[in-house]
Amino acid sequence: MLPSAPLVRGAIGLARWLPPRAFRALGTLTGSLAWLIAGKRRRIAGENMAHLAHTIAPIARQRMARGLFRHMFEDATDLFRLPSMTRDQILALVHTEGIEELTRLHAQGRGVIVVTPHLGPYELGGALLAVLGLPVHGMVEEIYPDTNSALASYRRATGMQLLSRNTGLRQLYRLLKEGSIVLLVADRVIGEGSEGLLVPFGDAMRSVPTGPAAFAIATGSPIVVGHIVRSQSGSPRYLLHVDPPIEPAGHDRVTLTRLVAARFETFIRQHPDQWYVFQPDWHPRDPGA
């Protein structure tokens, strides 16, 4: 659900002079309006909730779906503020768990594949790693080139480098061999010809990419699963959690992909109202899955 390039540039400009609290309130209002007018995405959000939170009452699922739109636009206000934020301001937004695993692997000179779902302001997680001095390279979609060009200003603001999904695969291998950290958003298959694997998600199944597992096996780089969501305390605003690394040795592509997807499913089912995916890719659950 990407905004147009002019809207992105306008929002980044607005974030420079509007007080943070007022800008976030604008995000809350925009999210509430989006819920009212985005009929197709509202239906998809409801379908997502039905699969991920099928054990709770329909009225509660509807409240969660409505909250998802509000959360998404509120989170976006923090992303649009990144170019005008200081290092200390970014660090003050996020509490971290397990990030020592990444710093340890980097200190050993190993490349690391960090995978995350479209959960919470996931790009803020990459920004945080970059301001901590880690060499982070994020792979971006190129479905909407003009919008992605506009988004690049906040994505690069903290020092994170960007790789094109269309042209950066060879570079990704080199970066991993050189000891860099590559950030991949890997909970849905993008583009024709991309290989996916059906995995259990809630009471159904969805297709996830096998590319991260293939990169890990080819380079010997560990996979680290992470996610960023709103903290329960509200201060700091977000919680960035990093799992222990999964070493590729002894795993094939399918097994490794399933291990990652199982962690994704756990995170997403805990926070379905922060999962910003609007692609209807549900399949009946395999009885043997």
Coordinates of C-alpha atoms in Angstrom, one line a residue:
M1 CA 0.0 0.0 0.0
L2 CA 2.5 2.6 -1.2
P3 CA 1.5 6.3 -1.5
S4 CA 2.3 8.2 -4.7
A5 CA 5.7 9.9 -5.0
P6 CA 4.3 13.5 -4.6
L7 CA 2.6 12.4 -1.4
V8 CA 5.8 10.9 0.0
R9 CA 7.8 14.0 -0.8
G10 CA 5.1 16.2 0.7
A11 CA 4.9 14.1 3.9
I12 CA 8.7 14.2 4.3
G13 CA 8.6 18.0 3.9
L14 CA 5.7 18.3 6.3
A15 CA 7.6 16.3 8.9
R16 CA 10.4 18.8 8.9
W17 CA 8.3 21.6 10.4
L18 CA 5.2 20.1 11.9
P19 CA 5.7 19.2 15.6
P20 CA 6.1 15.4 16.1
R21 CA 2.9 15.0 18.1
A22 CA 0.8 17.0 15.6
F23 CA 2.4 15.0 12.7
R24 CA 1.5 11.7 14.4
A25 CA -2.0 12.9 15.1
L26 CA -2.3 13.6 11.4
G27 CA -1.2 10.0 10.8
T28 CA -3.9 8.8 13.1
L29 CA -6.6 10.8 11.3
T30 CA -5.3 9.7 7.9
G31 CA -5.4 6.0 9.0
S32 CA -9.0 6.4 10.2
L33 CA -10.0 8.0 6.8
A34 CA -8.2 5.3 4.9
W35 CA -10.2 2.6 6.7
L36 CA -13.4 4.3 5.5
I37 CA -12.4 4.7 1.8
A38 CA -10.0 1.8 1.1
G39 CA -12.7 -0.8 0.4
K40 CA -10.6 -3.4 -1.2
R41 CA -7.8 -3.2 1.3
R42 CA -10.3 -3.1 4.1
R43 CA -11.7 -6.4 2.9
I44 CA -8.2 -8.0 2.6
A45 CA -7.4 -6.8 6.1
G46 CA -10.6 -8.4 7.4
E47 CA -9.7 -11.7 5.5
N48 CA -6.2 -11.6 7.1
M49 CA -7.6 -11.2 10.5
A50 CA -10.1 -14.1 9.9
H51 CA -7.1 -16.4 9.2
L52 CA -4.7 -15.1 11.8
A53 CA -7.1 -14.5 14.7
H54 CA -9.8 -17.0 13.8
T55 CA -10.3 -17.9 17.5
I56 CA -11.6 -14.5 18.5
A57 CA -15.0 -12.9 17.9
P58 CA -15.7 -11.3 14.5
I59 CA -16.4 -7.9 16.1
A60 CA -13.0 -8.0 17.8
R61 CA -11.3 -8.9 14.5
Q62 CA -13.0 -5.9 12.9
R63 CA -11.6 -3.6 15.6
M64 CA -8.2 -5.1 15.0
A65 CA -8.5 -4.5 11.2
R66 CA -9.6 -0.9 11.8
G67 CA -6.6 -0.4 14.2
L68 CA -4.2 -1.8 11.6
F69 CA -4.9 1.2 9.3
R70 CA -4.4 3.6 12.1
H71 CA -1.2 1.9 13.2
M72 CA 0.2 1.8 9.7
F73 CA -0.2 5.6 9.1
E74 CA 1.1 6.4 12.6
D75 CA 4.2 4.3 12.0
A76 CA 4.6 6.0 8.6
T77 CA 4.9 9.4 10.3
D78 CA 8.0 8.1 12.2
L79 CA 9.5 6.9 9.0
F80 CA 8.9 10.2 7.2
R81 CA 10.6 12.0 10.1
L82 CA 13.9 10.0 9.8
P83 CA 15.7 12.5 7.5
S84 CA 15.2 15.3 10.1
M85 CA 15.9 13.2 13.2
T86 CA 19.2 13.0 15.1
R87 CA 20.9 9.7 16.0
D88 CA 19.8 10.1 19.6
Q89 CA 16.2 10.7 18.6
I90 CA 16.2 7.5 16.6
L91 CA 17.7 5.5 19.4
A92 CA 15.2 6.9 21.8
L93 CA 12.3 5.5 19.7
V94 CA 13.3 1.9 20.0
H95 CA 14.2 -0.7 22.7
T96 CA 16.2 -3.6 21.4
E97 CA 16.3 -7.3 22.4
G98 CA 19.0 -9.7 21.1
I99 CA 20.8 -7.2 18.9
E100 CA 24.1 -8.4 20.5
E101 CA 23.8 -11.5 18.2
L102 CA 24.2 -9.2 15.2
T103 CA 27.1 -7.2 16.6
R104 CA 28.9 -10.5 17.6
L105 CA 28.5 -11.9 14.1
H106 CA 29.7 -8.7 12.5
A107 CA 32.7 -8.6 14.8
Q108 CA 33.6 -12.1 13.6
G109 CA 33.6 -10.7 10.0
R110 CA 30.6 -12.8 8.9
G111 CA 27.9 -11.6 6.5
V112 CA 24.4 -11.9 8.0
I113 CA 21.0 -12.2 6.3
V114 CA 18.4 -10.4 8.5
V115 CA 14.9 -11.3 7.4
T116 CA 11.7 -9.7 8.6
P117 CA 8.0 -9.6 7.7
H118 CA 6.0 -6.5 6.8
L119 CA 5.4 -6.1 10.5
G120 CA 5.4 -2.7 12.1
P121 CA 7.7 0.0 10.8
Y122 CA 10.2 -2.6 9.6
E123 CA 12.3 0.0 7.8
L124 CA 12.9 1.7 11.2
G125 CA 14.6 -1.5 12.3
G126 CA 17.1 -1.2 9.4
A127 CA 17.6 2.5 10.2
L128 CA 18.4 1.7 13.8
L129 CA 21.0 -0.9 12.9
A130 CA 22.6 1.7 10.5
V131 CA 22.8 4.4 13.2
L132 CA 24.5 1.9 15.5
G133 CA 27.3 1.7 12.9
L134 CA 26.5 -1.7 11.3
P135 CA 26.9 -2.0 7.5
V136 CA 23.3 -2.5 6.5
H137 CA 22.1 -3.0 3.0
G138 CA 18.4 -3.2 2.3
M139 CA 16.9 -4.7 -0.8
V140 CA 13.9 -2.7 -2.1
E141 CA 11.1 -3.6 -4.5
E142 CA 11.0 -1.7 -7.8
I143 CA 7.3 -2.1 -8.5
Y144 CA 6.7 1.6 -8.3
P145 CA 10.0 3.3 -9.4
D146 CA 8.9 6.9 -8.8
T147 CA 7.6 6.2 -5.3
N148 CA 10.7 4.1 -4.4
S149 CA 12.9 7.0 -5.6
A150 CA 10.9 9.4 -3.2
L151 CA 11.2 6.9 -0.3
A152 CA 14.9 6.5 -0.8
S153 CA 15.5 9.8 1.0
Y154 CA 14.4 8.5 4.4
R155 CA 15.7 5.0 3.7
R156 CA 19.2 6.4 3.2
A157 CA 19.0 9.1 5.8
T158 CA 20.5 7.0 8.5
G159 CA 23.2 5.4 6.4
M160 CA 21.5 2.3 5.2
Q161 CA 22.5 1.4 1.6
L162 CA 19.9 0.3 -0.9
L163 CA 20.0 -2.6 -3.3
S164 CA 17.6 -3.1 -6.3
R165 CA 15.8 -6.4 -6.3
N166 CA 16.1 -6.4 -10.1
T167 CA 19.8 -5.7 -10.3
G168 CA 21.4 -6.2 -6.9
L169 CA 21.4 -10.0 -6.5
R170 CA 25.1 -10.4 -7.6
Q171 CA 26.0 -7.5 -5.3
L172 CA 24.2 -9.2 -2.5
Y173 CA 26.4 -12.3 -2.7
R174 CA 29.5 -10.1 -2.7
L175 CA 28.3 -8.1 0.3
L176 CA 27.6 -11.2 2.3
K177 CA 31.1 -12.6 1.5
E178 CA 32.6 -9.2 2.6
G179 CA 30.8 -9.4 6.0
S180 CA 28.0 -7.0 5.5
I181 CA 24.4 -7.2 6.8
V182 CA 21.7 -7.7 4.2
L183 CA 18.1 -6.9 5.2
L184 CA 15.3 -8.7 3.4
V185 CA 11.6 -8.4 3.8
A186 CA 10.6 -11.9 3.1
D187 CA 7.0 -12.8 4.0
R188 CA 5.5 -12.6 0.5
V189 CA 6.6 -13.6 -3.0
I190 CA 7.3 -10.6 -5.3
G191 CA 7.7 -10.7 -9.1
E192 CA 7.2 -13.2 -11.8
G193 CA 9.6 -16.1 -11.7
S194 CA 10.3 -15.8 -8.0
E195 CA 10.2 -19.1 -6.2
G196 CA 7.9 -19.5 -3.3
L197 CA 7.0 -22.2 -0.8
L198 CA 3.6 -22.7 0.8
V199 CA 3.8 -22.7 4.6
P200 CA 1.3 -22.7 7.4
F201 CA 0.0 -19.3 8.4
G202 CA -2.8 -19.1 10.9
D203 CA -5.6 -21.5 9.9
A204 CA -4.4 -21.5 6.2
M205 CA -1.2 -21.3 4.1
R206 CA 0.7 -18.6 2.3
S207 CA 3.6 -18.5 -0.1
V208 CA 6.9 -17.1 1.1
P209 CA 10.1 -16.7 -0.9
T210 CA 12.9 -19.2 -0.7
G211 CA 15.5 -16.8 -1.9
P212 CA 16.9 -15.9 1.6
A213 CA 17.5 -19.6 2.3
A214 CA 19.3 -20.0 -1.0
F215 CA 21.5 -17.0 -0.3
A216 CA 22.4 -18.4 3.1
I217 CA 23.3 -21.8 1.8
A218 CA 25.3 -20.4 -1.1
T219 CA 27.3 -18.0 1.1
G220 CA 27.4 -19.9 4.4
S221 CA 25.8 -16.8 6.0
P222 CA 23.5 -17.2 9.0
I223 CA 19.9 -16.0 8.9
V224 CA 18.7 -13.8 11.7
V225 CA 15.0 -13.3 12.0
G226 CA 13.9 -10.0 13.5
H227 CA 10.8 -7.8 13.8
I228 CA 9.8 -4.4 15.2
V229 CA 6.5 -3.7 16.8
R230 CA 4.9 -1.2 19.2
S231 CA 6.1 -1.8 22.7
Q232 CA 3.5 -2.6 25.3
S233 CA 4.8 0.1 27.7
G234 CA 4.7 2.8 25.0
S235 CA 8.1 4.1 26.1
P236 CA 10.2 3.7 24.0
R237 CA 7.6 3.6 21.3
Y238 CA 8.9 0.4 19.5
L239 CA 10.5 -2.9 20.4
L240 CA 13.0 -4.4 18.0
H241 CA 13.5 -8.1 18.7
V242 CA 16.3 -10.2 17.1
D243 CA 16.3 -14.0 17.2
P244 CA 19.4 -16.1 17.7
P245 CA 21.0 -16.9 14.3
I246 CA 20.0 -19.9 12.2
E247 CA 23.1 -21.5 10.6
P248 CA 22.5 -22.9 7.1
A249 CA 24.7 -25.9 7.6
G250 CA 22.7 -29.1 7.6
H251 CA 19.6 -27.5 6.1
D252 CA 18.2 -27.5 2.6
R253 CA 16.3 -24.6 1.1
V254 CA 12.9 -25.9 2.0
T255 CA 13.7 -26.7 5.6
L256 CA 15.5 -23.4 6.2
T257 CA 12.5 -21.5 4.6
R258 CA 10.1 -23.3 6.9
L259 CA 12.1 -22.4 10.0
V260 CA 12.0 -18.8 9.0
A261 CA 8.4 -18.8 8.1
A262 CA 7.4 -20.4 11.4
R263 CA 9.0 -17.5 13.3
F264 CA 7.2 -15.1 11.0
E265 CA 3.9 -16.7 11.7
T266 CA 4.5 -16.5 15.5
F267 CA 5.3 -12.8 15.4
I268 CA 2.4 -12.0 13.0
R269 CA -0.1 -13.9 15.0
Q270 CA 1.0 -12.0 18.1
H271 CA 0.5 -8.7 16.3
P272 CA -1.9 -9.2 13.4
D273 CA -3.0 -5.5 13.6
Q274 CA 0.6 -4.5 12.7
W275 CA 1.0 -6.8 9.7
Y276 CA 0.9 -4.5 6.6
V277 CA 0.3 -6.9 3.8
F278 CA -2.6 -6.4 1.4
Q279 CA -2.0 -9.3 -1.1
P280 CA -4.8 -12.0 -0.9
D281 CA -2.6 -15.0 -1.1
W282 CA -4.4 -17.5 1.2
H283 CA -4.6 -21.2 0.4
P284 CA -6.4 -24.0 2.1
R285 CA -4.2 -25.6 4.8
D286 CA -2.5 -28.9 3.9
P287 CA -3.7 -31.5 6.5
G288 CA -0.1 -32.7 6.7
A289 CA 1.4 -29.2 7.3

